[in-house]
CSV table of C-alpha atoms in Angstrom, one decimal:
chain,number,residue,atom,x,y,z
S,177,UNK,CA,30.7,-30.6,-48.7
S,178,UNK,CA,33.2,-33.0,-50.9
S,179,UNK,CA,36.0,-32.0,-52.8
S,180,UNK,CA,36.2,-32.9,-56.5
S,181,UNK,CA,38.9,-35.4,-57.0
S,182,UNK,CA,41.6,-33.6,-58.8
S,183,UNK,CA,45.4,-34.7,-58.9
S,184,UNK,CA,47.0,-32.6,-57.0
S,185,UNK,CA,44.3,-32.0,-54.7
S,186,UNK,CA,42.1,-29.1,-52.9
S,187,UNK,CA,43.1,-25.7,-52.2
S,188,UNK,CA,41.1,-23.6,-49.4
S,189,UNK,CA,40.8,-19.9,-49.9
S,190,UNK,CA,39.4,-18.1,-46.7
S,191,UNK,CA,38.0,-14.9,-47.5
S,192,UNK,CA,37.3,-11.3,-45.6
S,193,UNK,CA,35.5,-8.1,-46.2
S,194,UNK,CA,38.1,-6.1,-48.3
S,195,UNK,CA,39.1,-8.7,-50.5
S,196,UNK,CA,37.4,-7.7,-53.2
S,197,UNK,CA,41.2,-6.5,-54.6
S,198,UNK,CA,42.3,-10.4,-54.9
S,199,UNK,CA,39.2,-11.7,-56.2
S,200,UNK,CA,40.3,-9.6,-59.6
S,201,UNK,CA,44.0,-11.7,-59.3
S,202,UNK,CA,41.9,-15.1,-59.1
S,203,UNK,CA,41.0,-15.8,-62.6
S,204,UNK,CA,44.8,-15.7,-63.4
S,205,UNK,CA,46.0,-18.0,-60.7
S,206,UNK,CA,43.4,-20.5,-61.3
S,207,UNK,CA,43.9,-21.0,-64.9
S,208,UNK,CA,46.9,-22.3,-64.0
S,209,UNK,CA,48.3,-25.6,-65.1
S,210,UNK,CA,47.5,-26.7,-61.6
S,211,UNK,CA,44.7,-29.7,-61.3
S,212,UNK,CA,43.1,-28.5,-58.8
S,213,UNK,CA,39.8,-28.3,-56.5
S,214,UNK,CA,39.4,-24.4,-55.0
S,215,UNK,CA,37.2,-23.9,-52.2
S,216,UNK,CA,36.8,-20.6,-51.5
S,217,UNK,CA,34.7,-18.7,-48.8
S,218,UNK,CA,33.5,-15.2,-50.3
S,219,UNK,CA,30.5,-13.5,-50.3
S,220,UNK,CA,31.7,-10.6,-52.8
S,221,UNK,CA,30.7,-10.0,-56.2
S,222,UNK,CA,31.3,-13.4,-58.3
S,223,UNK,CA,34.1,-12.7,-60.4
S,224,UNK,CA,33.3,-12.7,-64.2
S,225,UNK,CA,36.3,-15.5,-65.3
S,226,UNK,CA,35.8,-17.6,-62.4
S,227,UNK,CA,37.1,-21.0,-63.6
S,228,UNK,CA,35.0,-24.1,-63.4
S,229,UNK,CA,37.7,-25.9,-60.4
S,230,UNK,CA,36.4,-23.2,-58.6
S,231,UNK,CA,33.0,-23.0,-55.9
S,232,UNK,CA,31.8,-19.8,-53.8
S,233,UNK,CA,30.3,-20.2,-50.7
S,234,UNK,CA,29.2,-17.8,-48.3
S,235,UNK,CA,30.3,-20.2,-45.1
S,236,UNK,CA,32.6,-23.5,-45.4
S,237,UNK,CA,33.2,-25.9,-42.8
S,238,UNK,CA,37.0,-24.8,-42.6
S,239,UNK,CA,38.6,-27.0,-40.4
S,240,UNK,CA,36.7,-30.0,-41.6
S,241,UNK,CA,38.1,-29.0,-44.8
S,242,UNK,CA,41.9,-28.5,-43.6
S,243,UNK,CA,41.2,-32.0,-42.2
S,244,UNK,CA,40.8,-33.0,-45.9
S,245,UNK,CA,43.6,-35.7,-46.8
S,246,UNK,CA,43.4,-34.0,-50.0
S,247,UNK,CA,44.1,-30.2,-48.9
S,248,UNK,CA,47.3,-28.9,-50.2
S,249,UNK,CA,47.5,-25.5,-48.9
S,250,UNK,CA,45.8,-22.4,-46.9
S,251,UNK,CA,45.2,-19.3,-47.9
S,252,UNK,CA,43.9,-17.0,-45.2
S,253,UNK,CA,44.0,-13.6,-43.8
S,254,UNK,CA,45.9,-14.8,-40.8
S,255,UNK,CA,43.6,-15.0,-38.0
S,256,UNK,CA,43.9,-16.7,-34.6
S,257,UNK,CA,41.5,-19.6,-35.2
S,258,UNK,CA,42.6,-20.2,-39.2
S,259,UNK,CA,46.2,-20.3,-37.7
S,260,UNK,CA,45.8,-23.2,-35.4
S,261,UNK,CA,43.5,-25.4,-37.3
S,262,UNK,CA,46.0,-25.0,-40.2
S,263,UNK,CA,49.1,-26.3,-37.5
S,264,UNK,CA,46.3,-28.9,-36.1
S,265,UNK,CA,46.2,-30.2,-39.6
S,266,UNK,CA,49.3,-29.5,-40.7
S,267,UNK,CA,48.3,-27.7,-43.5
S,268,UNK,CA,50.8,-25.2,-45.2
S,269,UNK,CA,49.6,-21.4,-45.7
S,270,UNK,CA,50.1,-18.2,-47.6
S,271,UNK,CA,49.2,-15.3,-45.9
S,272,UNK,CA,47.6,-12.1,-46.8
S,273,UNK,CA,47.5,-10.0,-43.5
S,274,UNK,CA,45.0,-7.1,-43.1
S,275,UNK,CA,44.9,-5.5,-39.8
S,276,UNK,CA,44.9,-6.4,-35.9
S,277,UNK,CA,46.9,-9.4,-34.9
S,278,UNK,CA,47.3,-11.2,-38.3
S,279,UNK,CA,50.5,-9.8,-39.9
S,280,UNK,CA,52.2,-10.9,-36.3
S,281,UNK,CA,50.9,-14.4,-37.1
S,282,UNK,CA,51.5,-14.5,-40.1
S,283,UNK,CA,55.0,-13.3,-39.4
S,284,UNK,CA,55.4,-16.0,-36.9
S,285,UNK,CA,54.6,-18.5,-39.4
S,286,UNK,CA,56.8,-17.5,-41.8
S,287,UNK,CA,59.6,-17.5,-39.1
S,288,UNK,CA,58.5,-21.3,-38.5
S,289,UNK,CA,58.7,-22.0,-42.2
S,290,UNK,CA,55.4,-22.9,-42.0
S,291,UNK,CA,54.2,-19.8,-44.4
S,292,UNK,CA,54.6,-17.3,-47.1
S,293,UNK,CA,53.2,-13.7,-46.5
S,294,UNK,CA,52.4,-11.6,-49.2
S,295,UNK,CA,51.7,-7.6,-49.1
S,296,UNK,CA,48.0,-7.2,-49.8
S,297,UNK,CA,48.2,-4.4,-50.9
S,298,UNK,CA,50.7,-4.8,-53.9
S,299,UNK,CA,51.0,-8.0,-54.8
S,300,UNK,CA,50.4,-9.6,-58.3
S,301,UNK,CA,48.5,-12.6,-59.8
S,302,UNK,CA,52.4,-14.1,-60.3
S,303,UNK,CA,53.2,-13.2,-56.7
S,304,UNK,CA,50.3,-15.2,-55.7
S,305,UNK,CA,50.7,-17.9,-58.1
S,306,UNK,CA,54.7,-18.6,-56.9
S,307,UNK,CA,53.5,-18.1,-53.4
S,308,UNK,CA,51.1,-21.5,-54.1
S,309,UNK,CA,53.5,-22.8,-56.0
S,310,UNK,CA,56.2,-22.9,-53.7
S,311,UNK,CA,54.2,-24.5,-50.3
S,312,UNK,CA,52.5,-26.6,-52.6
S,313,UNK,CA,55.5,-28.0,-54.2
S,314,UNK,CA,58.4,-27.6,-51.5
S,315,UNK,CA,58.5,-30.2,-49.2
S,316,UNK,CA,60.2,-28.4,-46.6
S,317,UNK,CA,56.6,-26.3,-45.7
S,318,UNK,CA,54.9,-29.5,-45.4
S,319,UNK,CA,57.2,-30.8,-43.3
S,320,UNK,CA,57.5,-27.7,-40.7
S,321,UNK,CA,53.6,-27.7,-40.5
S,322,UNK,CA,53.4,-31.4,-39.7
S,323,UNK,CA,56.3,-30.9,-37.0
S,324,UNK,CA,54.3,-27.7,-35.4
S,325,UNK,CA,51.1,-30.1,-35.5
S,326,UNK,CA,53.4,-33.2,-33.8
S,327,UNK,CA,53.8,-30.3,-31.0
S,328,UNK,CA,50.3,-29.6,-31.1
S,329,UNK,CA,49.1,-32.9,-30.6
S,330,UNK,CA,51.7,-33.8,-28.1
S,331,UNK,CA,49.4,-33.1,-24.8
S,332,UNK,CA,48.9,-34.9,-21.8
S,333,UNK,CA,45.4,-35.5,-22.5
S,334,UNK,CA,42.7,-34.9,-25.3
S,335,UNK,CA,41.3,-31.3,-25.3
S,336,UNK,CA,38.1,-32.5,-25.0
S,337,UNK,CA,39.1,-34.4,-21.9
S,338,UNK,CA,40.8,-31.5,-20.5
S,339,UNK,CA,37.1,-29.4,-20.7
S,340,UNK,CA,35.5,-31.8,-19.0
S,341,UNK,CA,37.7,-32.0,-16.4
S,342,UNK,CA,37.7,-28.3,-15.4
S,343,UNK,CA,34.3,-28.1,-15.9
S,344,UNK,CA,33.7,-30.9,-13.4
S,345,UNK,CA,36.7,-29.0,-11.0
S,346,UNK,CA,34.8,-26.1,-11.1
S,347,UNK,CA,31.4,-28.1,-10.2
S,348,UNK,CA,32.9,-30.0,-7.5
S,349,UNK,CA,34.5,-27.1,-5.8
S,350,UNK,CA,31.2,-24.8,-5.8
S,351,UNK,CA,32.6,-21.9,-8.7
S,352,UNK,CA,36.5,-22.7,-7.8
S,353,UNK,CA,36.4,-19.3,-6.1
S,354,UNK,CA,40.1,-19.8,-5.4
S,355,UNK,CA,40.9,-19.9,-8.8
S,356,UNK,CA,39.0,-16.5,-9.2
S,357,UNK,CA,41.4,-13.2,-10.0
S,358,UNK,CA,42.0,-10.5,-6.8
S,359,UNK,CA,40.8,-8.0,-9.8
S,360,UNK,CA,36.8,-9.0,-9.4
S,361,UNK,CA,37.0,-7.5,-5.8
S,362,UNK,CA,37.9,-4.4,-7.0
S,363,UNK,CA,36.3,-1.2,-8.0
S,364,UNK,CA,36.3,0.3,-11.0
S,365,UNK,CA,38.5,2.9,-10.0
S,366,UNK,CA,41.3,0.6,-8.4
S,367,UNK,CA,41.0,-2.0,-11.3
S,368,UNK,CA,42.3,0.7,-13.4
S,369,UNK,CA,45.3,2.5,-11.1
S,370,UNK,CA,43.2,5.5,-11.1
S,371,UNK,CA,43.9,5.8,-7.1
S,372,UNK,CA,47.6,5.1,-7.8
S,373,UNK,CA,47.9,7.7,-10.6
S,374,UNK,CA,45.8,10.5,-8.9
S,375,UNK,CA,47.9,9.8,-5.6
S,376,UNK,CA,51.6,10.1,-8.2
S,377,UNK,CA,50.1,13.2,-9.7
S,378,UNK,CA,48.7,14.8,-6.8
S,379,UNK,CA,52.8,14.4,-5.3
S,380,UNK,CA,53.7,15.8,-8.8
S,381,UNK,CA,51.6,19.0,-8.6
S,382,UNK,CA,52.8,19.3,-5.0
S,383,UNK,CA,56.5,18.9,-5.6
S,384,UNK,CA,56.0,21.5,-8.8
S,385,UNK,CA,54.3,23.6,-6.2
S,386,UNK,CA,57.4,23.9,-3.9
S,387,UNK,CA,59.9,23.9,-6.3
S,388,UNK,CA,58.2,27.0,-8.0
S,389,UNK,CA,57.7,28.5,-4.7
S,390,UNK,CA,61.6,28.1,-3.9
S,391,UNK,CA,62.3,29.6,-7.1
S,392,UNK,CA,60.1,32.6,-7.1
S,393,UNK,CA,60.8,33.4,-3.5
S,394,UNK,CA,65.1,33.3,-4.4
S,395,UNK,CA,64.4,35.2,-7.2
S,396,UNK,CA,62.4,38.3,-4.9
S,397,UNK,CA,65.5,37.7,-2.4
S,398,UNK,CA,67.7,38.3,-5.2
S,399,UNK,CA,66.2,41.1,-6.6
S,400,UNK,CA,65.7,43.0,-3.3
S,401,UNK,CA,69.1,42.8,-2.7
S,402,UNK,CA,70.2,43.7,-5.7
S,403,UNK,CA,68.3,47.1,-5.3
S,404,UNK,CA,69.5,47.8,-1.6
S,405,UNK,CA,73.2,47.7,-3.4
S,406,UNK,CA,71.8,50.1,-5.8
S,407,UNK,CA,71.0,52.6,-3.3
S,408,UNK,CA,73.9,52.0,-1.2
């Protein structure tokens, strides 16, 4: 896959089940006077306007494309993987968050100044169109991606490198059972505190036991006497 050569170069839409709400704000943003190449993974209904800068495809090779020297901006639900390749590449993102973890990334972007978030939900073809506008054109998004990807990239050795090695470790030391977790010996039953919790509530129940005891045998004591004066 090769992006068209446009001016201001290619923009990657990443989409998700559900997003059939912003595939009706497309045609809007699109016609914009912006030059340039969208890439967008959807597997919806084709929308009617669909402008001709525009290609569908059910899978794209994402971070290739992030990788893109052309790639301008992200826009992506906010998952895990999407969120690093974008800082890898130092690519700058607007977010439209859906459920599980991705409004907290997306929020944590957007505290780096690395994003813009927008509400799903109620946002507009403008909203949209301003949100590409703005990490498109400000440099100031570009630059805080590009710092979070110097970070990135600043290890001690390549990724791949650092696979291999633990791989060998693990070979050389016959499964690295050292390096195995005190939670594989145990059962089921421990691995979950259920011991713990029946042993606290068992104490519980017993010390409501007493207590109610103490209580109900004061309050015949009391009574009793109370009658005795009565006859007295």
């Amino acid at each position: 896959m090769r992006p068209y050569s446009r001016p201001n170069g290619v923009l990657v839409l990443r989409g998700w089940q559900g997003w059939e709400p912003v595939a009706a704000l497309v045609p809007a943003v699109w016609s914009s006077p912006y030059s340039i190449q969208v890439i967008w993974r959807y597997d919806g209904k084709k929308p009617d306007t669909l402008g001709l800068n525009t290609r569908l495809y059910k899978w794209i090779p994402q971070n290739d494309l992030l990788g893109h020297p052309k790639t301008k901006a992200f826009i992506t639900h906010g998952g895990t993987n999407g969120i690093y390749e974008a800082i890898y590449h130092g690519i700058p993102m607007v977010g439209l968050p859906m459920f599980g973890d991705q409004p907290e990334n997306i929020a944590h972007m957007k505290t780096k100044g690395a994003a813009i978030r927008l509400d799903f939900n109620t946002m507009s073809s403008a909203d949209l169109l301003n949100a590409l506008k703005t990490v498109i054109n400000d440099p100031s998004y570009r630059e805080n991606t590009m710092k979070l990807s110097r970070i990135h990239h600043d290890q001690p050795m390549k990724p791949l490198d650092r696979a291999v090695f633990w791989i060998e470790f693990v070979m050389r030391h016959k499964g690295a059972k050292h390096l195995r977790p005190a939670a594989h010996d145990l059962t089921w039953f421990q691995y979950h505190s259920l011991d713990v919790i029946g042993f606290l509530l068992a104490c519980v129940a017993t010390a409501t036991f007493v207590i109610a005891k103490c209580v109900l045998f004061c309050c015949q004591k009391f009574f009793k006497t109370g009658k005795k004066k009565k006859r007295e």
